[in-house]
Amino acid sequence: MLEEIKLRLETSVPGCHPEIILNGSPSEQHSLLLDSAHAVDAATFLRDDAELRLDYCSNVTGVDWLQTETSHGYLEAVYHLYSMEKKHGPVVVRLRTENRTDRIHLPSLTPVWRSAEFQEREVFDLYGIIFDGHPDLRRILMWDEFEDHPMRKDYVEPDDYEYEPTAHDDVLTKAKQHAPQQQPE
Amino acid sequence: MTSTTTTPLEEQMHEELIAPGGQDELLEIALGPHHPSTHGVFRMDVVLDGERVVKLKPVFGYLHRNHEKIAESASYLASMPYTDRLDYICSLSNNWAYALAVEKLAGLQVQSEPSTYA
Amino acid sequence: MDQKLRIELSKQGIVVTTLEELYNWGRKNSVWPMTFGLACCAIEMIATSMARYDIARFGAEVFRPSPRQADLIIVSGTVTKKMAPQVVRLYNQMAEPKYVIAMGACAISGGPFKQGYNVLKGIDRYIPVDVHIPGCPPRPEALIDAFMTLQKKIDAQTLTGESRPRHLHPDTPSEFVVPRFGAHDLEPPNNPQVFRILNNVDSRHAGEVDAGGN
């Protein structure tokens, strides 16, 4: 089914070349990668097309791909789309940023599906992807003065392991840094 | 981070968030995270016209317990009890959804009829 | 006074008591909690106040929604760092004498969500806790047992002397510092006057008795 969607997107939205990303797990839930320039047009087509009618965006999450030898690392926003009218789905759509550090802008799909509004705020809060065109992009789960993006793989959490009575493994190493304050059991 | 020209959707949402001043006085109150009417911790900034709520802006995150970050370092079975506490009023449905997701991901076929043990 | 003599006199209709006993008896049998449920332990707290495990028979007759009218705050559920300043503010707004029960593993030390960037690892970092109830979630009977422990603790408080409780001491603070939202964590991460790490105790609050009655 994703091949058909890809063909129809290529014909209907000029310039859009979606890619199918294969999912290696037994669930075989393959996803469609869209590029940032044509994302809003492609999303509008997916929502309004007579056969697809994917009018319900149920979930928006983010993925943090760290830098490896082959790629320079990027952030992704993943959208799960269902169709309430035709009762099919899910169709998984991905949008990818170019970089993990400074080029982290993506177009917001809130004008297409209103239910993505809070979810994109959550992705911004936890991953740091900035959505252009989002009406109200602020932090939603953490407080406004918070400065990190916690779900990134290189996030270091604050050190409040002063008192750990049953510490083991890495918690023990963290607790030992406060050792002068805590007498050994 | 947002551009200077606003899209129609942004304008519509800005209009919705700003209270229309003029004829009546509208009262803006924060029904804070601790209030008898909020189930759990959930803050609402409401704009009231007398007793009627005209606009509402929800603020949440007061019970963000980072299940996803914990699941990054726990196995599939170990993050099962955490799904109980996602929505603690209907815990079993969260468990079921998680079990379905893991079974789909791993390609497990689970028989639906109960097996009889000899 | 000798207990047998007291019983004999009470059979004749004469009640002998001390002012301290009367004061504590009145206070311990009418501890009114505040409706403060944060997460899953709140469901167990609600279950305790319902018909089967009735906590009203122990004196917690009404759950007051306003902190100014409540004696006890049962911190039930995970305290997140976003919510922690509001909990401390509510505690500051309560009138003395006030007590805190930390219900559930999350309120004691962060619980199962301890490895979290948003979870405060125990409410006793900012406010002094009187009774801790372990469990995830603790059964209603455990909450009733904690309530009875609190009642025993109130009974043991003296009116005069060095070990009198906090509200009768003019010097001890009854309002604690409210943490502010910092860039990475709350500031301060704990209140050193309250969060006394084990074996490093400098000075105890006057009159504070732990759950064993010591």
Coordinates of C-alpha atoms in Angstrom, one line a residue:
Chain A
M1 CA 0.0 0.0 0.0
L2 CA 2.9 2.4 0.7
E3 CA 4.0 2.0 -2.9
E4 CA 0.7 3.2 -4.2
I5 CA 0.7 6.2 -1.9
K6 CA 4.2 7.0 -3.0
L7 CA 3.2 6.9 -6.7
R8 CA 0.2 9.0 -6.1
L9 CA 2.2 11.6 -4.1
E10 CA 4.7 11.8 -6.9
T11 CA 2.1 12.5 -9.5
S12 CA -0.1 14.8 -7.5
V13 CA 2.4 16.9 -5.6
P14 CA 5.0 18.2 -8.1
G15 CA 8.6 17.9 -6.9
C16 CA 7.8 15.6 -4.0
H17 CA 10.0 12.5 -3.9
P18 CA 9.0 10.4 -0.9
E19 CA 11.2 7.5 0.1
I20 CA 10.0 4.3 1.7
I21 CA 12.0 3.4 4.8
L22 CA 11.8 -0.3 5.4
N23 CA 11.2 -1.5 8.9
G24 CA 13.4 -4.5 9.7
S25 CA 11.3 -5.9 12.5
P26 CA 8.7 -8.6 12.1
S27 CA 6.0 -6.0 12.4
E28 CA 6.8 -4.6 8.9
Q29 CA 5.4 -1.2 9.5
H30 CA 7.2 0.7 6.8
S31 CA 7.2 4.4 6.8
L32 CA 7.3 7.2 4.2
L33 CA 10.0 9.8 4.4
L34 CA 9.0 13.2 3.2
D35 CA 11.3 16.1 2.6
S36 CA 10.8 19.4 4.4
A37 CA 10.0 21.5 1.4
H38 CA 7.0 19.6 0.2
A39 CA 5.8 18.2 3.5
V40 CA 2.8 20.5 4.0
D41 CA 1.6 20.0 0.4
A42 CA 2.0 16.2 0.7
A43 CA 0.2 16.2 4.0
T44 CA -2.7 18.1 2.6
F45 CA -2.9 15.7 -0.3
L46 CA -2.9 12.8 2.1
R47 CA -5.7 14.3 4.1
D48 CA -7.9 15.4 1.2
D49 CA -7.4 12.7 -1.4
A50 CA -10.6 10.8 -2.1
E51 CA -9.3 7.4 -1.6
L52 CA -6.9 7.9 1.3
R53 CA -8.7 10.5 3.5
L54 CA -6.1 10.2 6.2
D55 CA -7.8 12.8 8.4
Y56 CA -6.7 11.7 11.9
C57 CA -3.2 12.2 13.1
S58 CA -3.1 10.1 16.2
N59 CA 0.4 10.4 17.3
V60 CA 3.5 12.5 16.7
T61 CA 6.8 11.4 18.3
G62 CA 10.4 12.1 17.7
V63 CA 13.5 10.0 17.2
D64 CA 17.0 11.0 17.9
W65 CA 19.6 9.3 15.6
L66 CA 23.0 9.8 17.0
Q67 CA 26.0 10.4 14.8
T68 CA 27.5 7.3 13.4
E69 CA 30.3 6.5 11.0
T70 CA 27.9 6.6 8.0
S71 CA 25.6 9.5 8.9
H72 CA 26.0 12.8 10.7
G73 CA 23.1 12.3 12.9
Y74 CA 19.7 13.8 12.7
L75 CA 16.4 14.2 14.4
E76 CA 13.1 12.9 13.1
A77 CA 9.5 13.6 13.7
V78 CA 7.2 10.6 13.1
Y79 CA 3.5 11.0 12.4
H80 CA 1.0 8.2 12.6
L81 CA -2.0 8.8 10.4
Y82 CA -5.3 7.0 10.4
S83 CA -8.4 7.4 8.4
M84 CA -11.7 7.7 10.2
E85 CA -13.8 7.8 7.1
K86 CA -12.3 4.9 5.2
K87 CA -11.1 3.1 8.3
H88 CA -7.7 2.2 7.2
G89 CA -4.3 3.0 8.5
P90 CA -1.9 3.5 10.1
V91 CA 0.3 5.3 7.6
V92 CA 3.6 6.3 9.2
V93 CA 5.2 9.5 7.8
R94 CA 8.6 10.7 8.8
L95 CA 10.2 14.1 8.5
R96 CA 13.9 14.4 9.0
T97 CA 16.1 17.3 10.0
E98 CA 19.5 17.8 8.5
N99 CA 21.5 18.0 11.6
R100 CA 21.3 17.4 15.3
T101 CA 22.8 20.7 16.4
D102 CA 21.8 23.8 14.5
R103 CA 19.7 23.0 11.4
I104 CA 16.7 21.6 13.3
H105 CA 13.8 23.3 11.6
L106 CA 10.9 21.3 10.2
P107 CA 7.6 22.5 8.8
S108 CA 4.7 22.1 11.2
L109 CA 1.8 20.0 10.1
T110 CA -0.6 21.6 12.5
P111 CA -2.3 23.6 9.8
V112 CA -3.2 20.2 8.2
W113 CA -4.1 18.2 11.3
R114 CA -5.1 20.2 14.4
S115 CA -4.4 17.3 16.7
A116 CA -0.7 17.6 16.0
E117 CA -0.6 20.9 17.9
F118 CA 0.2 19.7 21.4
Q119 CA 2.1 16.7 20.1
E120 CA 4.5 18.9 18.2
R121 CA 5.0 21.0 21.3
E122 CA 5.9 17.9 23.1
V123 CA 8.4 16.9 20.4
F124 CA 9.9 20.4 20.6
D125 CA 10.1 20.2 24.3
L126 CA 11.7 16.8 24.5
Y127 CA 13.8 16.7 21.3
G128 CA 14.4 20.3 20.3
I129 CA 13.0 20.2 16.8
I130 CA 11.7 23.7 15.9
F131 CA 8.5 23.6 13.9
D132 CA 8.0 26.5 11.5
G133 CA 4.4 27.6 11.2
H134 CA 3.3 26.2 14.5
P135 CA 0.9 28.7 16.1
D136 CA 2.1 28.4 19.7
L137 CA 5.4 26.7 20.1
R138 CA 6.3 26.6 23.8
R139 CA 7.4 23.9 26.2
I140 CA 4.6 21.7 27.3
L141 CA 5.9 19.1 29.7
M142 CA 8.9 20.8 31.3
W143 CA 8.8 24.2 32.8
D144 CA 9.6 27.2 30.6
E145 CA 13.0 28.0 32.0
F146 CA 14.3 24.5 31.4
E147 CA 17.0 24.6 28.9
D148 CA 17.7 21.1 27.8
H149 CA 15.9 18.7 25.6
P150 CA 15.7 15.6 27.8
M151 CA 14.9 12.8 25.3
R152 CA 18.0 13.3 23.3
K153 CA 20.4 10.4 23.7
D154 CA 23.2 12.6 24.9
Y155 CA 21.2 14.3 27.7
V156 CA 22.9 14.2 31.1
E157 CA 20.4 14.3 33.9
P158 CA 21.0 16.5 37.0
D159 CA 22.9 14.9 39.8
D160 CA 20.6 14.4 42.7
Y161 CA 21.8 11.1 44.0
E162 CA 22.9 12.2 47.4
Y163 CA 21.1 9.6 49.3
E164 CA 20.9 6.1 47.9
P165 CA 20.4 3.4 50.6
T166 CA 20.3 0.5 48.2
A167 CA 22.5 1.6 45.4
H168 CA 24.0 -0.8 42.8
D169 CA 25.5 -0.6 39.3
D170 CA 25.6 2.8 37.8
V171 CA 23.5 4.3 40.6
L172 CA 26.3 3.3 43.0
T173 CA 28.9 5.1 40.9
K174 CA 26.7 8.2 40.9
A175 CA 26.1 8.0 44.6
K176 CA 29.8 7.6 45.4
Q177 CA 30.5 11.1 44.1
H178 CA 28.6 12.4 47.1
A179 CA 30.4 10.0 49.3
P180 CA 31.8 12.5 51.8
Q181 CA 28.2 13.4 52.8
Q182 CA 27.1 9.8 53.2
Q183 CA 28.7 7.3 55.5
P184 CA 29.0 3.8 54.1
E185 CA 26.5 1.4 55.4
Chain B
M1 CA 11.8 31.3 15.5
T2 CA 8.5 32.1 13.9
S3 CA 8.4 34.2 10.9
T4 CA 7.0 37.8 10.9
T5 CA 4.2 37.0 8.6
T6 CA 1.5 34.9 10.2
T7 CA -0.5 32.2 8.5
P8 CA -4.3 32.3 8.7
L9 CA -4.3 29.4 11.2
E10 CA -1.9 31.3 13.4
E11 CA -4.1 34.4 13.2
Q12 CA -7.2 32.4 14.0
M13 CA -5.5 30.8 17.0
H14 CA -4.2 34.1 18.3
E15 CA -7.7 35.5 18.1
E16 CA -9.0 32.6 20.1
L17 CA -6.4 33.0 22.8
I18 CA -6.9 36.8 23.3
A19 CA -10.0 37.7 25.1
P20 CA -12.3 40.1 23.3
G21 CA -12.3 43.2 25.4
G22 CA -15.0 45.8 25.4
Q23 CA -18.5 45.3 26.6
D24 CA -18.1 43.0 29.5
E25 CA -15.2 42.6 31.9
L26 CA -13.7 39.2 31.6
L27 CA -11.9 37.6 34.4
E28 CA -8.8 35.6 33.9
I29 CA -8.1 33.0 36.5
A30 CA -5.6 30.2 36.9
L31 CA -7.4 27.1 38.1
G32 CA -4.1 25.9 39.5
P33 CA -2.7 22.4 39.6
H34 CA -4.3 21.9 43.0
H35 CA -8.0 22.5 42.8
P36 CA -11.0 20.2 43.6
S37 CA -12.2 20.3 40.1
T38 CA -9.1 19.2 38.4
H39 CA -8.7 15.5 38.2
G40 CA -5.1 14.9 39.0
V41 CA -2.8 17.8 38.5
F42 CA -3.8 19.9 35.6
R43 CA -3.7 23.6 35.4
M44 CA -6.2 25.6 33.4
D45 CA -6.0 29.3 32.7
V46 CA -9.6 30.2 32.2
V47 CA -11.2 33.4 31.0
L48 CA -14.5 33.8 32.6
D49 CA -17.6 35.9 31.7
G50 CA -19.5 35.7 34.9
E51 CA -19.7 32.0 35.4
R52 CA -19.3 31.0 31.9
V53 CA -15.9 29.9 30.6
V54 CA -15.1 31.8 27.5
K55 CA -11.6 30.6 26.8
L56 CA -9.4 28.0 28.3
K57 CA -5.7 27.4 28.0
P58 CA -4.5 24.1 29.5
V59 CA -1.1 23.8 31.1
F60 CA 0.2 20.3 31.9
G61 CA 3.3 18.5 32.6
Y62 CA 2.8 18.3 36.4
L63 CA 2.8 14.6 36.3
H64 CA 5.4 14.0 33.5
R65 CA 7.1 10.9 34.8
N66 CA 9.2 10.1 31.7
H67 CA 8.1 6.6 31.0
E68 CA 9.9 6.8 27.6
K69 CA 13.3 7.6 29.1
I70 CA 13.0 4.8 31.6
A71 CA 11.9 2.4 28.8
E72 CA 15.1 3.3 27.0
S73 CA 17.1 1.5 29.6
A74 CA 14.7 -1.2 30.7
S75 CA 13.8 -4.4 28.9
Y76 CA 10.4 -4.9 27.3
L77 CA 9.1 -7.0 30.2
A78 CA 10.6 -4.6 32.8
S79 CA 8.7 -1.6 31.4
M80 CA 5.4 -3.4 31.7
P81 CA 4.6 -2.2 35.3
Y82 CA 5.3 1.3 34.2
T83 CA 2.4 1.2 31.7
D84 CA 0.1 0.5 34.6
R85 CA 0.8 3.9 35.9
L86 CA 0.3 5.8 32.7
D87 CA -3.4 6.2 33.3
Y88 CA -3.9 4.7 36.7
I89 CA -7.6 4.5 36.6
C90 CA -7.8 2.1 33.8
S91 CA -4.5 0.3 34.3
L92 CA -5.3 -2.9 32.5
S93 CA -6.1 -1.3 29.2
N94 CA -2.6 0.3 29.2
N95 CA -1.1 -3.1 29.9
W96 CA -3.1 -4.6 27.0
A97 CA -2.1 -1.9 24.6
Y98 CA 1.6 -2.3 25.5
A99 CA 1.4 -6.1 25.2
L100 CA -0.2 -5.8 21.8
A101 CA 2.5 -3.5 20.6
V102 CA 5.3 -5.7 21.8
E103 CA 3.7 -8.8 20.3
K104 CA 3.3 -7.0 17.0
L105 CA 6.9 -5.7 17.1
A106 CA 8.3 -9.2 17.8
G107 CA 5.9 -11.0 15.5
L108 CA 4.6 -13.2 18.2
Q109 CA 1.4 -15.2 17.6
V110 CA -0.6 -15.4 20.8
Q111 CA -3.5 -17.7 21.0
S112 CA -6.7 -16.1 22.1
E113 CA -8.4 -19.2 23.6
P114 CA -7.1 -20.1 27.0
S115 CA -5.1 -23.3 27.0
T116 CA -6.0 -26.0 29.4
Y117 CA -3.3 -27.3 31.6
A118 CA -3.4 -31.0 32.3
Chain C
M1 CA -2.0 9.3 88.3
D2 CA -2.4 5.6 88.8
Q3 CA -4.4 4.0 86.0
K4 CA -6.5 1.8 88.2
L5 CA -7.5 4.8 90.4
R6 CA -8.4 6.7 87.3
I7 CA -10.6 3.9 86.1
E8 CA -12.3 3.6 89.4
L9 CA -13.0 7.3 89.5
S10 CA -14.3 7.3 86.0
K11 CA -16.8 4.6 87.0
Q12 CA -18.1 7.1 89.5
G13 CA -18.3 9.8 86.9
I14 CA -15.1 11.7 87.8
V15 CA -12.7 12.2 84.9
V16 CA -9.1 13.0 85.8
T17 CA -6.7 14.1 83.1
T18 CA -3.9 16.5 82.4
L19 CA -4.1 19.5 80.1
E20 CA -1.6 17.9 77.8
E21 CA -3.6 14.8 77.4
L22 CA -6.8 16.7 76.8
Y23 CA -5.1 19.0 74.2
N24 CA -3.6 16.1 72.4
W25 CA -6.7 14.0 72.5
G26 CA -8.7 16.8 70.9
R27 CA -6.1 17.3 68.2
K28 CA -5.4 13.7 67.4
N29 CA -9.0 12.7 67.0
S30 CA -9.9 15.4 64.5
V31 CA -7.1 15.5 62.0
W32 CA -8.6 16.9 58.8
P33 CA -6.6 16.1 55.7
M34 CA -6.4 18.2 52.5
T35 CA -7.7 16.8 49.2
F36 CA -4.2 16.4 47.7
G37 CA -3.9 13.6 45.3
L38 CA -1.3 13.7 42.7
A39 CA -1.3 10.3 41.0
C40 CA -2.1 6.7 41.5
C41 CA -1.8 6.8 45.3
A42 CA -4.7 9.3 45.2
I43 CA -7.0 6.5 44.1
E44 CA -6.0 4.5 47.1
M45 CA -6.5 7.5 49.3
I46 CA -10.0 7.9 47.9
A47 CA -10.6 4.2 48.5
T48 CA -9.6 4.7 52.1
S49 CA -12.1 7.5 52.5
M50 CA -14.9 5.4 51.0
A51 CA -17.3 3.0 52.7
R52 CA -15.2 -0.1 53.0
Y53 CA -12.0 1.3 54.7
D54 CA -13.5 4.3 56.2
I55 CA -11.0 6.8 57.5
A56 CA -13.7 9.1 58.8
R57 CA -14.1 6.9 61.8
F58 CA -10.5 7.9 62.8
G59 CA -11.3 11.5 62.8
A60 CA -10.6 12.5 59.2
E61 CA -14.1 13.5 58.8
V62 CA -13.9 15.9 56.0
F63 CA -11.2 16.4 53.4
R64 CA -10.8 20.1 53.1
P65 CA -9.9 21.5 49.7
S66 CA -8.3 24.6 51.1
P67 CA -4.9 24.4 52.8
R68 CA -5.8 27.1 55.3
Q69 CA -8.4 24.8 56.9
A70 CA -6.5 21.5 56.8
D71 CA -4.3 19.9 59.4
L72 CA -2.7 17.2 57.4
I73 CA -1.4 16.9 53.8
I74 CA -1.2 13.4 52.5
V75 CA 1.3 13.7 49.6
S76 CA 0.0 10.8 47.5
G77 CA 1.7 10.2 44.2
T78 CA 4.7 11.2 42.3
V79 CA 5.9 14.7 43.0
T80 CA 7.5 16.1 39.9
K81 CA 9.9 18.9 39.8
K82 CA 7.3 21.0 38.0
M83 CA 4.8 20.4 40.8
A84 CA 7.2 20.7 43.7
P85 CA 7.0 24.5 44.2
Q86 CA 3.3 24.3 44.3
V87 CA 3.4 21.5 47.0
V88 CA 5.8 23.6 49.1
R89 CA 3.6 26.7 48.7
L90 CA 0.5 24.7 49.8
Y91 CA 2.4 23.4 52.8
N92 CA 3.4 27.0 53.7
Q93 CA -0.2 28.1 53.5
M94 CA -1.3 25.5 56.0
A95 CA -1.8 26.8 59.5
E96 CA 0.2 25.3 62.4
P97 CA 0.0 22.5 63.7
K98 CA 0.4 20.7 60.4
Y99 CA 1.5 17.3 59.6
V100 CA 2.7 15.5 56.4
I101 CA 2.2 11.9 55.4
A102 CA 4.3 10.8 52.5
M103 CA 2.2 8.1 50.9
G104 CA 3.7 5.7 48.5
A105 CA 7.2 5.0 47.2
C106 CA 7.1 8.0 44.9
A107 CA 6.6 10.6 47.6
I108 CA 9.2 9.0 49.9
S109 CA 12.1 8.8 47.4
G110 CA 11.0 9.0 43.9
G111 CA 9.8 5.5 43.7
P112 CA 9.9 3.5 40.4
F113 CA 10.4 6.7 38.5
K114 CA 13.6 7.6 40.3
Q115 CA 15.7 7.7 37.2
G116 CA 13.8 10.6 35.9
Y117 CA 14.7 14.1 34.9
N118 CA 11.4 15.5 36.1
V119 CA 10.8 13.4 39.2
L120 CA 11.6 14.9 42.6
K121 CA 13.3 12.2 44.6
G122 CA 11.2 12.4 47.6
I123 CA 9.1 15.3 49.0
D124 CA 11.2 15.3 52.2
R125 CA 13.8 17.3 50.3
Y126 CA 11.7 20.4 50.9
I127 CA 9.1 19.8 53.7
P128 CA 9.5 17.8 56.9
V129 CA 7.6 14.6 56.7
D130 CA 6.1 12.9 59.8
V131 CA 5.1 9.5 58.6
H132 CA 6.2 7.6 55.5
I133 CA 4.2 4.8 54.0
P134 CA 6.0 2.4 51.7
G135 CA 4.1 0.7 48.9
C136 CA 3.3 1.1 45.3
P137 CA 0.5 1.9 46.0
P138 CA 0.0 1.1 49.7
R139 CA -3.2 -0.6 50.7
P140 CA -5.9 1.4 52.4
E141 CA -5.1 -0.5 55.6
A142 CA -1.6 0.8 55.4
L143 CA -2.8 4.3 55.1
I144 CA -5.0 3.8 58.1
D145 CA -2.1 2.3 60.0
A146 CA 0.0 5.4 59.1
F147 CA -2.9 7.6 60.3
M148 CA -2.9 5.7 63.6
T149 CA 0.9 6.2 63.8
L150 CA 0.4 9.9 63.4
Q151 CA -2.2 9.9 66.1
K152 CA 0.3 8.1 68.4
K153 CA 2.9 10.7 67.5
I154 CA 0.5 13.6 68.3
D155 CA -0.3 11.9 71.6
A156 CA 3.3 11.8 72.6
Q157 CA 3.9 15.5 72.0
T158 CA 4.4 17.6 75.1
L159 CA 3.2 21.0 75.8
T160 CA 6.2 22.5 77.5
G161 CA 9.9 21.7 77.7
E162 CA 12.6 21.3 75.1
S163 CA 10.9 18.6 73.1
R164 CA 7.7 20.5 72.5
P165 CA 6.4 20.4 69.0
R166 CA 7.3 22.9 66.3
H167 CA 4.2 25.0 66.5
L168 CA 4.8 25.8 70.2
H169 CA 8.4 26.8 69.6
P170 CA 8.6 30.4 68.6
D171 CA 11.9 30.0 66.8
T172 CA 11.4 27.1 64.5
P173 CA 10.2 28.0 61.0
S174 CA 6.9 26.9 59.8
E175 CA 7.3 28.1 56.2
F176 CA 10.0 26.6 54.0
V177 CA 11.7 27.9 51.1
V178 CA 9.9 27.4 47.8
P179 CA 12.2 26.1 45.0
R180 CA 12.4 28.0 41.8
F181 CA 12.7 26.7 38.3
G182 CA 16.3 26.6 37.2
A183 CA 17.8 25.9 33.9
H184 CA 18.5 22.3 34.5
D185 CA 17.0 21.4 37.9
L186 CA 15.2 23.1 40.7
E187 CA 17.1 25.6 42.7
P188 CA 17.9 24.7 45.4
P189 CA 17.9 21.0 44.7
N190 CA 17.1 20.3 48.3
N191 CA 16.6 22.2 51.5
P192 CA 19.5 21.4 53.8
Q193 CA 17.5 22.2 56.9
V194 CA 14.9 19.7 56.0
F195 CA 16.7 17.0 53.9
R196 CA 19.0 15.7 56.6
I197 CA 20.9 12.8 55.0
L198 CA 21.2 9.8 57.3
N199 CA 24.1 9.7 59.7
N200 CA 24.7 13.4 59.1
V201 CA 22.2 14.8 61.5
D202 CA 23.1 18.2 63.0
S203 CA 20.0 19.3 64.8
R204 CA 16.7 17.8 65.0
H205 CA 13.5 19.8 64.9
A206 CA 12.3 20.4 68.3
G207 CA 9.8 17.8 69.3
E208 CA 10.0 15.7 66.2
V209 CA 9.2 12.1 66.8
D210 CA 9.7 9.4 64.2
A211 CA 7.2 6.7 63.4
G212 CA 8.5 4.4 66.1
G213 CA 7.6 6.8 68.8
N214 CA 11.3 7.6 69.6

